[in-house]
Structure formats: structure tokens, C-alpha cells
Amino acid sequence: MFFLAVQAFMMSAQSTLRVEAPNMVAADEQFNVTFILDGEDSPSDFTWDPGNDFQLVWGPQKGRSSSLQIINGKRTKSTQHTFTYILLPKSTGTFMIPGASAKVKGKDVVSPDVPLEVVGGGNASSSEGDGGAPAGNAASNGTISEDDLFLRFTINRKDVVIGEPIVATLKLYYRVNIGGFEDVRFPSFNGFWSQEVEAPTNLEYKRENVDDKIYNTVVLRKYVLIPQQTGTLTIEPAELVCLVSMRVAQSRGASIFDGFFDDYRTIRKRVTSSSYKVNVSPLPAGAPASFGGGVGEFDITAALSKDSLKTHEAASLVITVKGRGNVSLLEAPKVSFPPDMEVYDIKVTERTDKKSGGTSGSKIYEFPFIPRSYGDFVLDPIQYSYYDINTGKYVVLSTPAISYHVYKSKDSIVPGGGVVPSRADRTGVKSLNEDIRFVATKRPHLSSKGDFFVLSGCFWGCLGALCAMAALMWLAFRNIARRRADVAGTRTRKASKIAVRRLKAAGDYLRQNLYTAFYEELHKALLGYIADKLNISASELSKEQISSHLSAEGVPAETIDGFTSLIDECEFARYSPDAGHDAMARHYESAVKTISSIESDMKGKKKTGRSACMLVVLLMMSVSVTGYAAEKDMYIDSLWNKATAAYTEGLWYEAASSYNAVAAAGLESPELYCNIGNTFFKSENYPSAILYYERALKLDPSYSDARYNLEVVSGLVQDRIDPVPEFVLKSWTRNLCYVLDSDSWAILSLVFFGICLAMVLLFFLASGTAAKSTGFFTAIVFFLFAGASLGFSLWQRNDYMKADSAIVMKPVTSVKSAPSSGASTDLFVLHEGTKVKILDEVGQWRNISLADGRQGWMLSSDMEII
């Protein structure tokens, strides 16, 4: 530390030799060259040779000056030694003033060579506002030539792209004595973003060579201009009034005292700069999503403000964009912070280099944030794009990913050494951003346009089927009751069951080889079966009766003869000796076959033609699926999958094209319309997005995705219309109607109607009073439910069929008082995306009304019907 202090002191005490001389002089002008030696020590030797290019007129004139400053007790002393020469150029051109050398404490100190331009034209005014005689062409009669005083506005380029910075300079050139300015009007920069980078209050003049003449120049203003629109932009001229001090000679005769008695007066001279035209070209299409408006050449860096992060402690992400170009108009890069980071407003700091005219520098974006959770986190690479003027292309910059660890904050320590664990602040789930919901990925049920289940053939068929089923059930239950009351019929129907039971008992006797018991049971089975089947009493049973009745029922004669002979054999076997087990088995099998034959013959007569009828019904119900329908279904599936894949990759136009191809096939669904609306939303075509969301809700008011997306995009519509409050009962009814779609309400109405019919059957067929009351009142309730469901379904269907709503598609349109452009008055203005109701139509005009009740006439071409 001590060594650095000593080194600094030695450097400050070291003597330096510098030179002061003009940068430009006239060929006949004498000028001063002053060498200044800074340091307390006096030079022991000073030498300088003007060279062969200049004539030494006078010098050197030596001088010495000292100054002493005491600030806050600190004493500072400085000393200068000056050596002044007066020179006269020998010729015109650019020359170097040789350096001088001095010896201080035995050390040589040398000044640098200084360039000097010698101009053959006249000299400029000797000083600014000192009353000296002008050296230009100003006449003694008070007139000022335009060559002696003019205003010049210059720009560094005339052909640029939008956003490319331009450096503009307003400079005054003069060869007269200027005493001041008034009525200053600086240029107007319409179509440009402008910023003053130099606006000097103390004007300093410099010499410049213009057409081989020396002028004093003063920079009045310097601007950075950035075009904000394309085309040919005009920069209007600047103007000001200069107060010129002129010497007017006396009119009396010449005298040696004329120089003392001449008059000076101030002349006001207005000077104006020229206007400029700048050709501004647009930036090429295809700008990356990370384009921040930069035009030029830039670089980006990103870093965290802290190396160690803790929960609930503030930190910042600092992003620096630096380079050359429109630094002032750079937009903040887009940063995606990890979840649970509480991010605050961005702090922007701009640092531009004044020496470059404000076209280079840096812009620092500070993103303050507070981590609420501990653990390892990663900030994804931050991309930032700009347009490179040199290459004519967009350049994408990217920072490396930033990995960092957030430590858990320490527990709070209370007096006494106790530790209180810190509790987490319980907060609600915070929404970071808002966006529409994703498209429906699975292909929905697509139906033909305008195809509703209610009032369709299928609906009437289901309704008729329910009524027919109820009628059949009523007939069936009536038939069951009637059959239960028919004793004879019951006996006939149970004949086969009783015969089977008795034959089973006879079979048991057969296995036990009980001869008498077997034939008695077999005889009972035969006679009991035929008596029950033909509803004949036992007293009337005879072979003739049996034969006649069976013949009337269509039983073949062979079967009748076999049955009667079997009865005779049973009666004979009961009173005859044992014929053996084989005869018993043969008689048993014959009885079984005979009864089965009679049963089948009698039932076959009643069921004649049923198989043929069933075959016809099955043939009518079978529907063959054609190959064309299968191919069309595969084509629609491929379109849907292609659209979904394109939407996932961000190819909005391709996705919209595929979805529209599905709609062009004459198919529709709420999911299809909502997906088309999503593609328009992502393409920033908000009116079309609203149109298709409304179409989805018109087809299915209960579709939540379409309603949510419509709320999101409605916030981007410029017009805000407060609707007239709706009657409460009507609003409740509408909300209930929108719980389900039209088809669901139609199906539900059929279900309720089916339950109603069931309760009607209960009312008519039940025998108890309680059951009848339950059926009656329940039928009334479900009939009302069915009617309400059918009404809701028809309500939605009728709303769909109406073409009484539209969306304004034109960016701005005027609503007229009458269907005419000339003979009408503009009532109000609507913007794209606004929903209107159509009341009437006359030619190309439609009478519309807004939700707040206002009405007017609009062109049909400015809207599209939902």
C-alpha cells in the first residue's frame, strides 16, 4: 500500500510538456504556438525549432503561473511554465509542428508533434463576439453574404431499415462575429424516435475547411434518430436568427482616427438548414419469438446478484445487453423463472456512450425475485434476438443455463436459547400466466351440420318404441292376469309338467322293478296328461273322446293310435302276469316319445311362421358398412391427428388448415370449432377465434373449454359493452338449460318419459291403493321432467338454427342510423371481435343491436354470422 502511494506521488510530481496550437490556419495568418510545462521545477534548458515550413515571427515569450488550493485542509499547488511563439505559414498544405524539448532535473521532457492544416482561402472571424472586424465577405454596408453564415444539418446515413439508429448533427458555420441567437427552431422528427445526445450550453467553436475556406463551426445539437415507420420520412429544416455584430465606417473623409470612431451595430440574420429525406425499409419477415427490437450488433450476459441464496431473501437476475445500435429502444428479454419464485417489476438502467452519438452502450435489466422454496433450481437459457445490419439476418443470442441452490433459512432464535421452528407461510395457489386451454386431442363424435337427436327419426323411433313397449307390457300383464284367472287354461299349460313328474316316478319304479306300481303310475301319467291337456274330466275320458280331441288339435293319426294303444297295454299289464323288465322299459320309452310328440305337434301349430318373421326382422336390422364409409372415417382420423400434431409443434396455420378440412367435409362438433378457434387465437386473429368459440357454444352451451377460452380472448377486445340486466327467472332457466347439450337433454327426456310410462302401468295394473297413488303422482312428476328436458333440448336446437348473431370482423366499422352511406349519420364505432344481434336485413345492410340496447345499421361484409 505504501509503495502504491509513493508511486502515485512520483507520477503526480513528474513534469509533462504539452502544446496548444490551432488545427487550421490561413496561408497569410499569423498564429500562436504555446508549449506548457506542468510541474514545480523550472526547466534548465528549453529548445524548439519551427522547421522549414513555418517562419518564426516572434518568440519565445516565457511565462510562469502558480495556483494554490486548500480544500478540507488539503493543500494542492500547481505550477506552469509557458513558451509562446508566433508563426507564419510559408505554403498551403498539411504540416506537422515539431515537438519541443526541455530538461528538468537532468531529465529530458519532449512534447508530441501536432498536425496543422494551412488553407489558401481567407481567414475566419478572429473571435466570437469580441467586436473585431470580420474577415469574411461581409460588406461594410451591413449586408451578410450566405457564404459567410449558414446552417447545416447532416445525417450519417439516408437508407436504413426500421429501428436502425441515425446520428444527426446541427452545426452553424460562420465567418462573422456572432453575438448571440434568438428564435431558434430545431427540426421536427415525425416518424422517428429522437434523443438529444449533445445540447451544449457553452458553445465552443472549432475551425473547419469548407471549399478551401476557413469557417468557425459550432455544434448546436446532436441527435440519435431511430425510424419507427417504413417509407420515405422527411426531416423538416431547422432555423434560427443570428445576432451578427457588424462594423460600419464613418462617411466623413479618411483620417487616421477612423478606426476609433467607426460604429458597430447588430444585424439579425435568419439562417435555415435544408430538409432531409430518409428511406426506411421494413425488417424482413420471420423474426424469432425472442426478437427484442434490436437493430445493430449486440451481446448478452446474465448472472445472479448473489452467490448464496436463501428462502425469503431478495435477490436479482441481472441481464446486460450491450453493443452498437438502437440501445435505447431495446425491449426486456423474456425470462422464465422456476415455480414458486416471487418476481417483481423489472428495473432498467441505460448506459450509452456519448462519444458514439448515443448509438453504443448497454442496457441492464434487473429482475428482482424472492425464492419461497429451498432446493436446486435451474434458470433456462435466455434467448434474445436482434437484426444484424451487416449480414441482413436475424441473430439469436443465448445465455448459458444458470444452476443455483437455495438454502433453507435458519430457524428463529428466541431469548433464553430456545429455538422456534419457522413456519411456512400458507398462501393460495398463484396463477403465473393466463392462456387458453389446449385443443381436444382425441377425435370427438362428429355429426353432420345441423343434425340434432331431438325431433330426428331416431328420436321418434325411440319414443315410439317406448310407447310400444309400454303397450306390450300392459298387454303382457293383462294376459298374465287373465291366464291366472283361467283355471282350465292353467290346467292345460301345466299338463306337461305334471306328466313329467309322474313319468319320473314311473321311472323310479322301473329301476326298482316294481311291476304293478310302475304300470299304475304310467297309466296315471298318460290319462292325467291327456285330461289336463285337452281339459277333459275323468268321467268323459274314452278312446273316442281322446282321438277326436287330439285330431282337432292337429296331432297325426299315428301318434293318436300309438297313444290309445299304449293306454290299452297299461290297463292290460296291470291285471296280467309280469311280462318282464324289458317290456316295462319299452312301454316307458313309448310313453315318453308319445307325450313329446303330442306336445310338439300341438305347440307347432301355434308357432307357425315365427321363424320366418324373425328372419325377416334380422335381415331388416342388419346394416352393411360400405368400404367408402370406412375410407372416409380413416381420412377424417388422419386429418384430426395431423392437425393436433401441428398445433403441438406451434404450426398454427397448418393446424387450422387440417381442422377446416374436417369442417369442409360437412362435419361439426363443439371440440372441432373450439380447436379451430384456438388456432386463430395463437395466430392473433382474435375476431375469428371469438367467432368459432361462439359457434362451439352455440352447438353445446355446456362445453366448458370453449366458454373459458372465450372469456380469455374477450379480454383482448377493445369494445367493452355493459349488457342490460336479464330477468332473474329467465337467467336461472338459461343457466339450467346450459348445464347439458341438446342431445343429452333429449336422451334424458326419453328416460324420464320411460319412467313416466312405467308409473302409468303401475297405476293401471296395481291392485293396492297405495301403489296406485304412488304410480299416479310419480308419473305426473316424471312427465313434467320429460317435458322440461325436451323443452331445453328444443331451446338449444332453435338457438342453433337461428342466424341472429354475428361477430364484427373489420378492425373498425361505423354504425349508421339508416341503411345508407350518404343519407345517414354515424351513431357509434365498433371494433373487431364485438358480438352483435341481427334484427333485420335490407340489401347489403343489417340492423344490429348491442347487449346494452343500442341499435344501428352495419354493412353485411363487416360481420360474420355465428
Coordinates of N, CA, C and O in Angstrom, one line a residue, residues 470-471 473-475 477-478 481 756-777 779-780:
A470 N -94.4 -50.1 -23.7 CA -95.4 -49.9 -22.6 C -96.7 -50.6 -22.9 O -97.3 -51.3 -22.0
A471 N -97.1 -50.5 -24.2 CA -98.4 -51.2 -24.6 C -98.2 -52.7 -24.5 O -99.1 -53.4 -24.0
M473 N -96.1 -54.3 -22.6 CA -96.1 -54.7 -21.2 C -97.5 -54.7 -20.5 O -97.8 -55.6 -19.7
W474 N -98.3 -53.7 -20.9 CA -99.6 -53.7 -20.4 C -100.4 -54.9 -20.9 O -101.1 -55.6 -20.1
L475 N -100.3 -55.3 -22.2 CA -100.9 -56.5 -22.7 C -100.4 -57.7 -22.0 O -101.2 -58.7 -21.7
F477 N -99.0 -58.0 -19.0 CA -99.5 -58.2 -17.6 C -101.0 -58.5 -17.6 O -101.5 -59.3 -16.8
R478 N -101.8 -57.9 -18.5 CA -103.2 -58.3 -18.6 C -103.4 -59.8 -19.0 O -104.2 -60.4 -18.5
A481 N -102.6 -61.9 -16.0 CA -103.8 -61.9 -15.0 C -104.9 -62.7 -15.6 O -105.6 -63.5 -14.8
C756 N -92.1 -42.4 -16.6 CA -93.5 -42.0 -16.5 C -94.4 -43.1 -17.0 O -95.4 -43.4 -16.4
L757 N -94.1 -43.7 -18.1 CA -94.9 -44.8 -18.6 C -94.9 -46.0 -17.7 O -95.9 -46.6 -17.5
A758 N -93.8 -46.2 -17.1 CA -93.7 -47.3 -16.1 C -94.6 -47.0 -14.9 O -95.3 -47.9 -14.4
M759 N -94.7 -45.8 -14.5 CA -95.5 -45.4 -13.4 C -97.0 -45.4 -13.8 O -97.9 -45.8 -13.0
V760 N -97.3 -45.2 -15.0 CA -98.7 -45.3 -15.5 C -99.1 -46.7 -15.5 O -100.3 -47.1 -15.1
L761 N -98.2 -47.6 -15.9 CA -98.5 -49.1 -15.8 C -98.8 -49.5 -14.4 O -99.7 -50.3 -14.1
L762 N -98.0 -48.9 -13.5 CA -98.2 -49.3 -12.1 C -99.6 -48.8 -11.6 O -100.3 -49.5 -10.9
F763 N -100.0 -47.6 -12.1 CA -101.3 -47.1 -11.7 C -102.4 -48.0 -12.2 O -103.4 -48.3 -11.5
F764 N -102.3 -48.4 -13.4 CA -103.4 -49.2 -14.0 C -103.4 -50.7 -13.6 O -104.4 -51.3 -13.5
L765 N -102.2 -51.2 -13.3 CA -102.2 -52.7 -13.0 C -102.1 -53.0 -11.6 O -102.3 -54.2 -11.2
A766 N -101.7 -52.0 -10.7 CA -101.6 -52.3 -9.3 C -103.0 -52.6 -8.7 O -104.0 -52.0 -9.1
S767 N -103.0 -53.4 -7.7 CA -104.3 -53.7 -7.1 C -104.5 -52.9 -5.8 O -105.6 -52.6 -5.4
G768 N -103.4 -52.5 -5.2 CA -103.5 -51.8 -3.9 C -103.6 -50.3 -4.1 O -103.2 -49.7 -5.1
T769 N -104.3 -49.6 -3.2 CA -104.5 -48.1 -3.3 C -103.2 -47.4 -3.2 O -102.9 -46.4 -3.9
A770 N -102.3 -47.8 -2.3 CA -101.0 -47.1 -2.1 C -100.2 -47.1 -3.4 O -99.6 -46.2 -3.8
A771 N -100.1 -48.3 -4.0 CA -99.4 -48.5 -5.2 C -99.9 -47.6 -6.3 O -99.2 -47.0 -7.1
K772 N -101.3 -47.6 -6.4 CA -101.9 -46.7 -7.4 C -101.6 -45.3 -7.2 O -101.3 -44.5 -8.2
S773 N -101.6 -44.8 -6.0 CA -101.3 -43.4 -5.7 C -99.9 -43.0 -6.0 O -99.6 -42.0 -6.6
T774 N -99.0 -44.0 -5.6 CA -97.5 -43.8 -6.0 C -97.3 -43.7 -7.5 O -96.6 -42.8 -8.0
G775 N -97.9 -44.6 -8.2 CA -97.8 -44.5 -9.7 C -98.4 -43.3 -10.3 O -97.8 -42.7 -11.2
F776 N -99.5 -42.8 -9.8 CA -100.1 -41.6 -10.4 C -99.3 -40.4 -10.2 O -99.0 -39.7 -11.1
F777 N -98.9 -40.1 -9.0 CA -98.2 -38.8 -8.7 C -96.8 -38.9 -9.3 O -96.2 -37.9 -9.8
A779 N -95.9 -40.5 -11.9 CA -96.0 -40.4 -13.3 C -96.1 -38.9 -13.7 O -95.5 -38.4 -14.7
I780 N -96.9 -38.1 -12.9 CA -97.0 -36.7 -13.2 C -95.7 -36.0 -13.1 O -95.3 -35.2 -13.9

